[in-house]
Short mmCIF file of the N, C-alpha and C atoms (twelve columns), coordinates in Angstrom:
data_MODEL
# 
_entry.id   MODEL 
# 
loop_
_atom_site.group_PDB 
_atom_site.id 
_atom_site.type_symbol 
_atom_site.label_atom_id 
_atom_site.label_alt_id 
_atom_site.label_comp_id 
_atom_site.label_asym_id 
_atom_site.label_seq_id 
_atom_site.Cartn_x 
_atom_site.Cartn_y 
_atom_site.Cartn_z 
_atom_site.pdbx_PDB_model_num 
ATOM 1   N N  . UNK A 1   6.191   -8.306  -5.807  1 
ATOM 2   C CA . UNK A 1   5.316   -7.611  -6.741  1 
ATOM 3   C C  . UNK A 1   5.400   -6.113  -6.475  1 
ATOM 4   N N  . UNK A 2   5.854   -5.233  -7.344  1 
ATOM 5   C CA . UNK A 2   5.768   -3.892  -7.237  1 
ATOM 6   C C  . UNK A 2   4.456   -3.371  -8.354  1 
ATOM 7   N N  . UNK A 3   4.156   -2.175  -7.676  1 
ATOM 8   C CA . UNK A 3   2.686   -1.225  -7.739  1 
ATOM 9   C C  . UNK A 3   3.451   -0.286  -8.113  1 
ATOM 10  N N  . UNK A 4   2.993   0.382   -9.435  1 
ATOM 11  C CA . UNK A 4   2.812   1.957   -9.396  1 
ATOM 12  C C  . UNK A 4   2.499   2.884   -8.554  1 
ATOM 13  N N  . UNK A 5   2.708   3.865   -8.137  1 
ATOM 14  C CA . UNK A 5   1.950   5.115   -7.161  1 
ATOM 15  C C  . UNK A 5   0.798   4.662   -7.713  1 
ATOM 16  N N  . UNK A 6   0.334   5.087   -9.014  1 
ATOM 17  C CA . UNK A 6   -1.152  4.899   -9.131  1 
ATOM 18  C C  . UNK A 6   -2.299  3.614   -8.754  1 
ATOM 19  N N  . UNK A 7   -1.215  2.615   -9.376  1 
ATOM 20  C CA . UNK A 7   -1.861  1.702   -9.060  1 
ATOM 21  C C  . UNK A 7   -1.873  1.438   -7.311  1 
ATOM 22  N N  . UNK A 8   -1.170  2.136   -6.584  1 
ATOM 23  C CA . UNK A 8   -0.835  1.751   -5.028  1 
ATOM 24  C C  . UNK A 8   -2.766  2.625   -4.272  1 
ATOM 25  N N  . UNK A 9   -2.515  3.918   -5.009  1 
ATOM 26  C CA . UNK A 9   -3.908  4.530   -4.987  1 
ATOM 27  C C  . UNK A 9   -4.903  4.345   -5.427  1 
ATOM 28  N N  . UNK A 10  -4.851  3.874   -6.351  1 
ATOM 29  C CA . UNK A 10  -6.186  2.983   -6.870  1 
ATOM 30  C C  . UNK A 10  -6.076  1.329   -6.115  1 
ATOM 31  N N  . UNK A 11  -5.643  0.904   -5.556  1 
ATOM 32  C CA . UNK A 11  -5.487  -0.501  -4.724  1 
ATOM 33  C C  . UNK A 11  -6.585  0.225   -3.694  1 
ATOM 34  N N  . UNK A 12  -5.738  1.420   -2.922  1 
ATOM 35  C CA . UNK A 12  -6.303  2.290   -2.131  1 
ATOM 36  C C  . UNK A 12  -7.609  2.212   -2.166  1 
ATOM 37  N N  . UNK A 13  -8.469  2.444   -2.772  1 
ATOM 38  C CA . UNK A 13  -9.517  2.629   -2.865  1 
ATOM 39  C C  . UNK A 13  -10.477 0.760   -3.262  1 
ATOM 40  N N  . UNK A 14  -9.943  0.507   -3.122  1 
ATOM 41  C CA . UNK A 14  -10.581 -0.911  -3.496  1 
ATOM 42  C C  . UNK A 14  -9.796  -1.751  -1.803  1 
ATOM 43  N N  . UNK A 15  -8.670  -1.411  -1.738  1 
ATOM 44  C CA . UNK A 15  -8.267  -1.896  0.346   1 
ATOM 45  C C  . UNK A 15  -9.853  -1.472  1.268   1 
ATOM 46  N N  . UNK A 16  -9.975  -0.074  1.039   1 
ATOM 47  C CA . UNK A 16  -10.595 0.542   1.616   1 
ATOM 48  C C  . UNK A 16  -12.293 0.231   1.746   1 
ATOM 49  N N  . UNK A 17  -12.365 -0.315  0.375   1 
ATOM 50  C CA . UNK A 17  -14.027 -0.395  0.313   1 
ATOM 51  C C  . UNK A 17  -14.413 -2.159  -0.496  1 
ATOM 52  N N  . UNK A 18  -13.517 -2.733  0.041   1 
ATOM 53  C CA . UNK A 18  -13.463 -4.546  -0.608  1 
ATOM 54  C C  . UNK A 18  -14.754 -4.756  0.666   1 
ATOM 55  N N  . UNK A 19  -15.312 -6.109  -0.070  1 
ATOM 56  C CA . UNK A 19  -15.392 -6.237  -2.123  1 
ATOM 57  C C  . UNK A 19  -16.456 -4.875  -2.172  1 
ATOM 58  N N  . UNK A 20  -16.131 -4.740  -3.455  1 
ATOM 59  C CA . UNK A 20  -16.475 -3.530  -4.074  1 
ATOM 60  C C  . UNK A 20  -16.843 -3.968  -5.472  1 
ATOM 61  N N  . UNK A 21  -18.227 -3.373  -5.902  1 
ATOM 62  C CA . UNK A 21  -18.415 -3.634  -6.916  1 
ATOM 63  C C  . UNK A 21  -17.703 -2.606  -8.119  1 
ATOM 64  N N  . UNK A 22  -17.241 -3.106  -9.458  1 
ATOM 65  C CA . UNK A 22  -16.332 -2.759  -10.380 1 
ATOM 66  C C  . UNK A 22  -16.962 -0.866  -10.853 1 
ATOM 67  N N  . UNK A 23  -18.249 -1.545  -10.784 1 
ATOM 68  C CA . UNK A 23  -19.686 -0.209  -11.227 1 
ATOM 69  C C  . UNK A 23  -19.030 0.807   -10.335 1 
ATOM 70  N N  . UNK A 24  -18.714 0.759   -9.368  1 
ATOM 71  C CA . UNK A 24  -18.308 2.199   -8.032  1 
ATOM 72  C C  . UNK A 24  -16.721 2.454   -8.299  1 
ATOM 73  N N  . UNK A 25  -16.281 1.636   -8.994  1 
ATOM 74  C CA . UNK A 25  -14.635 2.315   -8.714  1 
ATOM 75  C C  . UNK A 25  -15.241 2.879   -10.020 1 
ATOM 76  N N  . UNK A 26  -15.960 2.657   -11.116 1 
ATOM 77  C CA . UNK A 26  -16.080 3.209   -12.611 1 
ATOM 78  C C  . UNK A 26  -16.212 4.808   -12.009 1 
ATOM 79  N N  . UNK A 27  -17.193 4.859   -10.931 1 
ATOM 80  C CA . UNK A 27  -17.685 6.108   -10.666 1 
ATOM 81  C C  . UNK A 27  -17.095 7.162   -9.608  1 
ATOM 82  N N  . UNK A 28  -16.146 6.361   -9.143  1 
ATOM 83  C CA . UNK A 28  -15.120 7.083   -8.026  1 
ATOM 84  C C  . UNK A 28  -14.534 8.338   -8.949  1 
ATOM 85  N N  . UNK A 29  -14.569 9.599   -8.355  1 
ATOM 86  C CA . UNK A 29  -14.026 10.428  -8.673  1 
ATOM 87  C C  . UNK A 29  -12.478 11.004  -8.502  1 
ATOM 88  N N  . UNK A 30  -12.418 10.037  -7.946  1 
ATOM 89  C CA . UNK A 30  -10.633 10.830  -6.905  1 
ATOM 90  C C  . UNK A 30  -9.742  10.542  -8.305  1 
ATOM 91  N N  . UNK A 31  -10.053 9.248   -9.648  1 
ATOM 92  C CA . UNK A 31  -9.123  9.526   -10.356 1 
ATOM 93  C C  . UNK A 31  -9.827  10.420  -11.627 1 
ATOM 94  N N  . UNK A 32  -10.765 10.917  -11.954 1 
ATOM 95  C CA . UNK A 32  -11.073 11.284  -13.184 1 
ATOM 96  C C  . UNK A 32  -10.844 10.642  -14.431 1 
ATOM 97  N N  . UNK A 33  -10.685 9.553   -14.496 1 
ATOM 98  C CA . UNK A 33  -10.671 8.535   -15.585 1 
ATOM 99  C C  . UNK A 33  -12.065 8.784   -15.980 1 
ATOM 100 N N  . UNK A 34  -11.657 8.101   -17.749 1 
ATOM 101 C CA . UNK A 34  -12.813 7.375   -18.567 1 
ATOM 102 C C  . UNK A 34  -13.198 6.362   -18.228 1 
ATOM 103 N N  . UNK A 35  -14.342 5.880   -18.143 1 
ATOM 104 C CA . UNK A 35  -14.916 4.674   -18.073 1 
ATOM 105 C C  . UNK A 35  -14.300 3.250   -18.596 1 
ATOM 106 N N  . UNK A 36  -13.770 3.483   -19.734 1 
ATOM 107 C CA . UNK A 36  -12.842 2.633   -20.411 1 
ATOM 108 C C  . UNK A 36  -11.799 2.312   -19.421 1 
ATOM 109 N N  . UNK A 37  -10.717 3.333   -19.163 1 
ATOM 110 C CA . UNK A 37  -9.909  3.884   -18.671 1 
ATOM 111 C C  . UNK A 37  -9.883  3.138   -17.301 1 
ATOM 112 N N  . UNK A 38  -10.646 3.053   -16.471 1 
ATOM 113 C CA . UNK A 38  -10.457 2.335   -15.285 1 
ATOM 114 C C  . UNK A 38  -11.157 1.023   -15.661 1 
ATOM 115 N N  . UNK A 39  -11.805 0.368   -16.575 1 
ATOM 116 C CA . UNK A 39  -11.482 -0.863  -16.985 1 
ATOM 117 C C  . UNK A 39  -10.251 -1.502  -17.321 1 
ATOM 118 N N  . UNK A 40  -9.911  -1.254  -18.245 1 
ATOM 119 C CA . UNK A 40  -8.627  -1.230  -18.244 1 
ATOM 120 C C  . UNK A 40  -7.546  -1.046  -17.483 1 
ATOM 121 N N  . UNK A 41  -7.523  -0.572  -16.646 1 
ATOM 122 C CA . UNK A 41  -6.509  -0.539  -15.438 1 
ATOM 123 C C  . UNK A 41  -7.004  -1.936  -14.553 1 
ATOM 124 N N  . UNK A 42  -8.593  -1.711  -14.278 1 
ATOM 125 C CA . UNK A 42  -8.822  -3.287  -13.678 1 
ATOM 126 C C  . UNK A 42  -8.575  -4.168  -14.186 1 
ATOM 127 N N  . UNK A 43  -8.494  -4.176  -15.528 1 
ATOM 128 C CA . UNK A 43  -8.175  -5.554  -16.194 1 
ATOM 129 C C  . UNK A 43  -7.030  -5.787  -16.159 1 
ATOM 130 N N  . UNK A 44  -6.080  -5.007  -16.379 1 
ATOM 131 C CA . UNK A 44  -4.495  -5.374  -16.211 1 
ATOM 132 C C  . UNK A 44  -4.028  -5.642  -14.671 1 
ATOM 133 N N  . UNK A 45  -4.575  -4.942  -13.480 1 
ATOM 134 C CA . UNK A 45  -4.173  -5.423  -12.065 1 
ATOM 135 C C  . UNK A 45  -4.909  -6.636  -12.414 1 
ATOM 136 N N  . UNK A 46  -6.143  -7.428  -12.481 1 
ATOM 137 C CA . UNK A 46  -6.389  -8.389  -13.116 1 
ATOM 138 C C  . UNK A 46  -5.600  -9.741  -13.135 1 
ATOM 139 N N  . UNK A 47  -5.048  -9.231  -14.338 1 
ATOM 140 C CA . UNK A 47  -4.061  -10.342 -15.403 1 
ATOM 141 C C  . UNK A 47  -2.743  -9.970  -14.296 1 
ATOM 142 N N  . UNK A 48  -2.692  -9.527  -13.566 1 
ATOM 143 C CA . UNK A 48  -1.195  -9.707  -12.663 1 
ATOM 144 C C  . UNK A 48  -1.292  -10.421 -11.220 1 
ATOM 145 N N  . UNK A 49  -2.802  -10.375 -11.069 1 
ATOM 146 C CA . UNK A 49  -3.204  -11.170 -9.918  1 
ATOM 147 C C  . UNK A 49  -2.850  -10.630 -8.833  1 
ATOM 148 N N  . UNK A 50  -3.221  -9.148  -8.907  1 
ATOM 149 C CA . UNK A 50  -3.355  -8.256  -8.003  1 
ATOM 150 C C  . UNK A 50  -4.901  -8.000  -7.589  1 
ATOM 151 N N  . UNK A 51  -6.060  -8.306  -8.197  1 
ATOM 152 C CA . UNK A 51  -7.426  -8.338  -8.141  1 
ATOM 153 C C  . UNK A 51  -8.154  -9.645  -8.311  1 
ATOM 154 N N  . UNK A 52  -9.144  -9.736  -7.979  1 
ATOM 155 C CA . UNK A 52  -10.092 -10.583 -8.619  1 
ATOM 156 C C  . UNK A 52  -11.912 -9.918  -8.725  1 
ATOM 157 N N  . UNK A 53  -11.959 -10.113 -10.159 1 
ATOM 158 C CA . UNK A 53  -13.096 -9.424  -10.621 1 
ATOM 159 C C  . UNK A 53  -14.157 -10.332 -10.846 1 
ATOM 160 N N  . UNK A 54  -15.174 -10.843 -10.050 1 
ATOM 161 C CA . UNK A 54  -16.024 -11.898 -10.240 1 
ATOM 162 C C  . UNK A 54  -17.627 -11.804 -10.360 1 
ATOM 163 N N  . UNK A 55  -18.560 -11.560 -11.105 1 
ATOM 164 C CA . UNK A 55  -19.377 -11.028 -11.387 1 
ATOM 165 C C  . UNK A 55  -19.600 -9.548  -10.937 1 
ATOM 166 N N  . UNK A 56  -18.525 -8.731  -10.960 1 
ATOM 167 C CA . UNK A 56  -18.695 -7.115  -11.144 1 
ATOM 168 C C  . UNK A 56  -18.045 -6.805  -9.488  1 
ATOM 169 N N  . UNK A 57  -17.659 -7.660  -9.146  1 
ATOM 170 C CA . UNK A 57  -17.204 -7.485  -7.504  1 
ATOM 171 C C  . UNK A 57  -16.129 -7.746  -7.604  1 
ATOM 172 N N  . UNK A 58  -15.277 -6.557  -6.702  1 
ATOM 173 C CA . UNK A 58  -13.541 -6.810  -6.804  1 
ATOM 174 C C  . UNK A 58  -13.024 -6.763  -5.822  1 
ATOM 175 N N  . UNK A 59  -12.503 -7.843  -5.492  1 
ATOM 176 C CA . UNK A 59  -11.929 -8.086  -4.541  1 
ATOM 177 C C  . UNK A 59  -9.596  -8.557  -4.285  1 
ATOM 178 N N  . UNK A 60  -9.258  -7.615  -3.711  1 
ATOM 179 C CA . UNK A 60  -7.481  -7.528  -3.498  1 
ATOM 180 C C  . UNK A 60  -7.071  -9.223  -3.496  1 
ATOM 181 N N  . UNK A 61  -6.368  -9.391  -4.144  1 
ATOM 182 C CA . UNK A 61  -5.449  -10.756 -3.633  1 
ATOM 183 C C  . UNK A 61  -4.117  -10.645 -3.203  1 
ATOM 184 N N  . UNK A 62  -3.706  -9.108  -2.895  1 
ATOM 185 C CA . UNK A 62  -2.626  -8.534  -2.619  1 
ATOM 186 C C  . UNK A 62  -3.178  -7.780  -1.214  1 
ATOM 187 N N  . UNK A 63  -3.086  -8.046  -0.135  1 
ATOM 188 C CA . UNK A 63  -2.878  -7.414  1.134   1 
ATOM 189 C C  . UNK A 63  -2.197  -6.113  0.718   1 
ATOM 190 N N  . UNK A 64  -2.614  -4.779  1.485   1 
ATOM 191 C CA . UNK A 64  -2.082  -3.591  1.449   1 
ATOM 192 C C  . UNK A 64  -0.467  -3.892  2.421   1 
ATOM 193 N N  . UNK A 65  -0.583  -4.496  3.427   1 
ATOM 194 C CA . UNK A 65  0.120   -4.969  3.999   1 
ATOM 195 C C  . UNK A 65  1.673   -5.509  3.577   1 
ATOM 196 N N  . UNK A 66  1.345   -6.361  2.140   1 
ATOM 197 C CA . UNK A 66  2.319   -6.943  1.293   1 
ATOM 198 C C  . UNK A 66  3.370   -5.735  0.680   1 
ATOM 199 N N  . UNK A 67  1.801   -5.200  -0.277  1 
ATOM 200 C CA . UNK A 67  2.928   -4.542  -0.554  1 
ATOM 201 C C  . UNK A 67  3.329   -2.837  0.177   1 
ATOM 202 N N  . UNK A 68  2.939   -2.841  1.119   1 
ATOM 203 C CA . UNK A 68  3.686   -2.015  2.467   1 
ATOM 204 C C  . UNK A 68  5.381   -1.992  2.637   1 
ATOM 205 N N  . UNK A 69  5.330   -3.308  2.651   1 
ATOM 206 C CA . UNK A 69  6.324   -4.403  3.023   1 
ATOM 207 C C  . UNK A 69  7.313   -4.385  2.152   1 
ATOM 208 N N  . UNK A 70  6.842   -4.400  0.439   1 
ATOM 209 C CA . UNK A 70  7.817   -4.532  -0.294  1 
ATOM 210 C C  . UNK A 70  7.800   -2.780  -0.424  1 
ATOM 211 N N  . UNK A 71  7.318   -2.299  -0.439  1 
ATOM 212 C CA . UNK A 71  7.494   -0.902  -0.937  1 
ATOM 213 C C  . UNK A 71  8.899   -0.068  0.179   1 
ATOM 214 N N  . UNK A 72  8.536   -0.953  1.708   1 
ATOM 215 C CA . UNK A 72  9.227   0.038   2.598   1 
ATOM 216 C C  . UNK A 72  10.651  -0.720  2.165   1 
ATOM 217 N N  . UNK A 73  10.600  -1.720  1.696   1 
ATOM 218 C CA . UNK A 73  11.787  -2.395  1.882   1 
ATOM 219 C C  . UNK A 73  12.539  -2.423  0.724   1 
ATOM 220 N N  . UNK A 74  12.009  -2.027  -0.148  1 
ATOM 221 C CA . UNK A 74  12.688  -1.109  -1.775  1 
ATOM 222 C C  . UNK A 74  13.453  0.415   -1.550  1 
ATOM 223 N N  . UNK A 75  12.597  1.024   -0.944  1 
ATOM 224 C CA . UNK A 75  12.935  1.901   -0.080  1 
ATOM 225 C C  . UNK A 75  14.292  2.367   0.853   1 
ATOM 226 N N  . UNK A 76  14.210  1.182   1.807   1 
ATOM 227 C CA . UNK A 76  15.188  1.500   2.468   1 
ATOM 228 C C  . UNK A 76  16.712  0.631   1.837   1 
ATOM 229 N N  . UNK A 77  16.598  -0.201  0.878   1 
ATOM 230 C CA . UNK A 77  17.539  -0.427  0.195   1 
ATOM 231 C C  . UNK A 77  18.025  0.572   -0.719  1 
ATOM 232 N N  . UNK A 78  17.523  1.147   -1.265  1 
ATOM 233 C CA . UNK A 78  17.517  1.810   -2.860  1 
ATOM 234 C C  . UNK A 78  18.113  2.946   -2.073  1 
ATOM 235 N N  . UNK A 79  17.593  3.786   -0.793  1 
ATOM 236 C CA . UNK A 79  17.600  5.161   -0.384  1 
ATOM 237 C C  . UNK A 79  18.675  5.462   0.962   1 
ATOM 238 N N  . UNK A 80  18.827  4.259   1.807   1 
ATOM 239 C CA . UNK A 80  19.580  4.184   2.505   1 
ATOM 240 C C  . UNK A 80  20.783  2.798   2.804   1 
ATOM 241 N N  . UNK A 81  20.815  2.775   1.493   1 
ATOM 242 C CA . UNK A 81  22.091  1.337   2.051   1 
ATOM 243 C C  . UNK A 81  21.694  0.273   2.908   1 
ATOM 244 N N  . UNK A 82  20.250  -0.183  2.558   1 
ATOM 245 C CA . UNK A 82  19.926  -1.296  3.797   1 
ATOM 246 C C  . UNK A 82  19.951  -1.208  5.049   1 
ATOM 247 N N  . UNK A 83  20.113  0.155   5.357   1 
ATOM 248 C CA . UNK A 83  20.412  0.327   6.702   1 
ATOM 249 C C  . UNK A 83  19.179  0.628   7.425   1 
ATOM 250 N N  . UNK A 84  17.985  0.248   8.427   1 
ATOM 251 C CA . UNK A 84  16.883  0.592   8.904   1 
ATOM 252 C C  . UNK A 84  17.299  1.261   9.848   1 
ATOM 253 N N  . UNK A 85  17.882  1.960   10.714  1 
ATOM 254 C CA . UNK A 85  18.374  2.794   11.300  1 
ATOM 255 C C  . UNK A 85  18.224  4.140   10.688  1 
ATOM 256 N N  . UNK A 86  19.322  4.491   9.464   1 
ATOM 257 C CA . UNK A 86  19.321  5.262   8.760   1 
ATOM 258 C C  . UNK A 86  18.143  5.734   8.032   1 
ATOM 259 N N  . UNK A 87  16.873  4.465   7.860   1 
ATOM 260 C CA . UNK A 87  15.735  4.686   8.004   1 
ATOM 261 C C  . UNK A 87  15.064  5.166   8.406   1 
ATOM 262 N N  . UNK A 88  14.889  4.860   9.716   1 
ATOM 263 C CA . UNK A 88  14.118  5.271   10.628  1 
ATOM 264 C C  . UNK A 88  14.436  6.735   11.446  1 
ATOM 265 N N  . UNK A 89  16.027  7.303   11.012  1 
ATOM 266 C CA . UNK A 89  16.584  8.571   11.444  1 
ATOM 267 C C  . UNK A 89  15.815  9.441   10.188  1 
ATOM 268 N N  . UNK A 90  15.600  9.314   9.089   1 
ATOM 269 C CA . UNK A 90  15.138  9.955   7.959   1 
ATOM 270 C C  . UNK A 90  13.777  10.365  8.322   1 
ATOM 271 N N  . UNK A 91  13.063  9.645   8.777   1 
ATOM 272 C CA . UNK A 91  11.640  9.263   8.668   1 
ATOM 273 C C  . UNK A 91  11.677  10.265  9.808   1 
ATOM 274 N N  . UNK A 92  12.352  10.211  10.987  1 
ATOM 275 C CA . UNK A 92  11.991  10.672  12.231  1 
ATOM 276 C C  . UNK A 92  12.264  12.395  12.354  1 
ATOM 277 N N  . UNK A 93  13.443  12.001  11.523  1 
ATOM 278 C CA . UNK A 93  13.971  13.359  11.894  1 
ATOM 279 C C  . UNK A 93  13.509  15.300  12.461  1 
ATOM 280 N N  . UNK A 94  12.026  15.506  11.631  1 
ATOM 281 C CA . UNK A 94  11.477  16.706  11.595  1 
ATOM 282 C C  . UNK A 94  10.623  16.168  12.528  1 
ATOM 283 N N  . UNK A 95  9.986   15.016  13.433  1 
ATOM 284 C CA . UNK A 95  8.391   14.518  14.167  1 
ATOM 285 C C  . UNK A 95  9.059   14.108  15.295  1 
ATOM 286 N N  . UNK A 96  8.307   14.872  16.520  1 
ATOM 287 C CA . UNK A 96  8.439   14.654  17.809  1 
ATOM 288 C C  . UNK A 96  7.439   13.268  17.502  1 
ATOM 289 N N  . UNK A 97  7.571   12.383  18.899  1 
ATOM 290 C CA . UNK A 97  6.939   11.354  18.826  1 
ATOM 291 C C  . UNK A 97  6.657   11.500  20.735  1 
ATOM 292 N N  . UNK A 98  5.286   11.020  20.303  1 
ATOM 293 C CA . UNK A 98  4.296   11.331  22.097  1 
ATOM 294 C C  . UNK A 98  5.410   9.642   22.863  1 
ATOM 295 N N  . UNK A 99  4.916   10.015  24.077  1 
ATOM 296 C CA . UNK A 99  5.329   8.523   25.102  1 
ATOM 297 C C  . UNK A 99  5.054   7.549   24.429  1 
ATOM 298 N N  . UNK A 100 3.422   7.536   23.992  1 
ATOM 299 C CA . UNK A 100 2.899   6.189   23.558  1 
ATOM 300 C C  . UNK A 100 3.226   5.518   22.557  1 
ATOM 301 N N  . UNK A 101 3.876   6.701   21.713  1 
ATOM 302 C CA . UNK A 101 4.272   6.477   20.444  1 
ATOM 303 C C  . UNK A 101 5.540   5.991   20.632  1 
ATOM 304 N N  . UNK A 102 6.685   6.141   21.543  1 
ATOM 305 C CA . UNK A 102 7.968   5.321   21.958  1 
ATOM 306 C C  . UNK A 102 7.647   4.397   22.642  1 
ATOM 307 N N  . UNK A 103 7.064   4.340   23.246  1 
ATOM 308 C CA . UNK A 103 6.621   3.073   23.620  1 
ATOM 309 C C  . UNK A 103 5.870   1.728   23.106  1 
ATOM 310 N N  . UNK A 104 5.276   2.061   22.086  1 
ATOM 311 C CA . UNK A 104 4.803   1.101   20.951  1 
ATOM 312 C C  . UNK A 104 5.944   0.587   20.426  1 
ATOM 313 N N  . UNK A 105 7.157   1.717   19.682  1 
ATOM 314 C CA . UNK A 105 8.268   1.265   19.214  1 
ATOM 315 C C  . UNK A 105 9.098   0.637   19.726  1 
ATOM 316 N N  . UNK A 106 8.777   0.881   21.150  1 
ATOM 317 C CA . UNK A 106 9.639   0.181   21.456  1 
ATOM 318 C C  . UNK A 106 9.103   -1.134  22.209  1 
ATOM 319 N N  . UNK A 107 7.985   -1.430  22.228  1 
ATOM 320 C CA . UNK A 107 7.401   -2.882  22.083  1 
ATOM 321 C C  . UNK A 107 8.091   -3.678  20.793  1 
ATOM 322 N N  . UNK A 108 7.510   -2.625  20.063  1 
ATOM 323 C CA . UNK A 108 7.896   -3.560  18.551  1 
ATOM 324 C C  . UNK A 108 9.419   -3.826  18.198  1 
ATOM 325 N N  . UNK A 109 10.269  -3.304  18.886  1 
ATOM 326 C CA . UNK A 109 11.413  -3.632  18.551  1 
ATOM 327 C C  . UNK A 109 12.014  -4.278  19.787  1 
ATOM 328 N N  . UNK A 110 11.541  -4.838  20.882  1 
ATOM 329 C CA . UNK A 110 11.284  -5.663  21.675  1 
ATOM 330 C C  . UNK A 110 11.026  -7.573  21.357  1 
ATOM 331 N N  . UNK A 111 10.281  -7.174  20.598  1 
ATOM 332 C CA . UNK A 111 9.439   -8.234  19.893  1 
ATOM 333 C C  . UNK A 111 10.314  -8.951  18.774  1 
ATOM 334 N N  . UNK A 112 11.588  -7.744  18.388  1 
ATOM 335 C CA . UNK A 112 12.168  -8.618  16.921  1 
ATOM 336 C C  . UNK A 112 13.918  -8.940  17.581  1 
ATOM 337 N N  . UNK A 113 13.668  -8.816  18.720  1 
ATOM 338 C CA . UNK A 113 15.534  -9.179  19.094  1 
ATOM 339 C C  . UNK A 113 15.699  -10.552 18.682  1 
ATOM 340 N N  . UNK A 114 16.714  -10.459 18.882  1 
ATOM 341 C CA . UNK A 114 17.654  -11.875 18.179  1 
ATOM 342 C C  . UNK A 114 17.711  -12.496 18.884  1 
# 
């Protein structure tokens, strides 16, 4: 399942504050929508079974997690030849990274050997 930016930011805000009643994203300011306007956007994540809207409470059926997952992994196909290396040289390139922070990584890539 792929997300719009927008819709990834408006998920955002419903990841962040689930369940959430429909009344507070109407009134969230971060997008400046019409009232209509973010109905309609709920109703269509909705009908894709990216939400569930159940007496005015909305709640993700899509983990931010998921689509993390598909997003990084569109990503590193589309941008680097499948290559996660070439990935992860992109990503890294301009950011020092503390001990703890190589050392996490390198737990985690500990964790996925063959």
């Amino acid at each position: 399942m792929k997300l719009t930016c927008t819709e990834i930011k408006f998920m955002s805000l419903i990841w962040d504050n689930e369940p959430i009643s429909s009344g507070k994203l109407v009134c969230a300011e971060k997008f400046g929508w019409k009232k209509s306007t973010t109905y309609t956007f709920l109703k269509r994540l909705q009908e894709r079974g990216v939400v569930t809207n159940i007496d005015a409470t909305v709640t993700a059926l899509v983990k931010r997690e998921a689509i993390q997952r598909i997003e990084s992994k569109d990503v590193m196909e589309t941008s680097f030849e499948g290559s996660l290396p070439k990935f992860v040289t992109a990503f890294l390139s301009d950011k020092k990274l503390s001990k703890k922070e190589i050392d996490e990584l390198k737990e985690l890539l500990d964790n996925y050997k063959e």
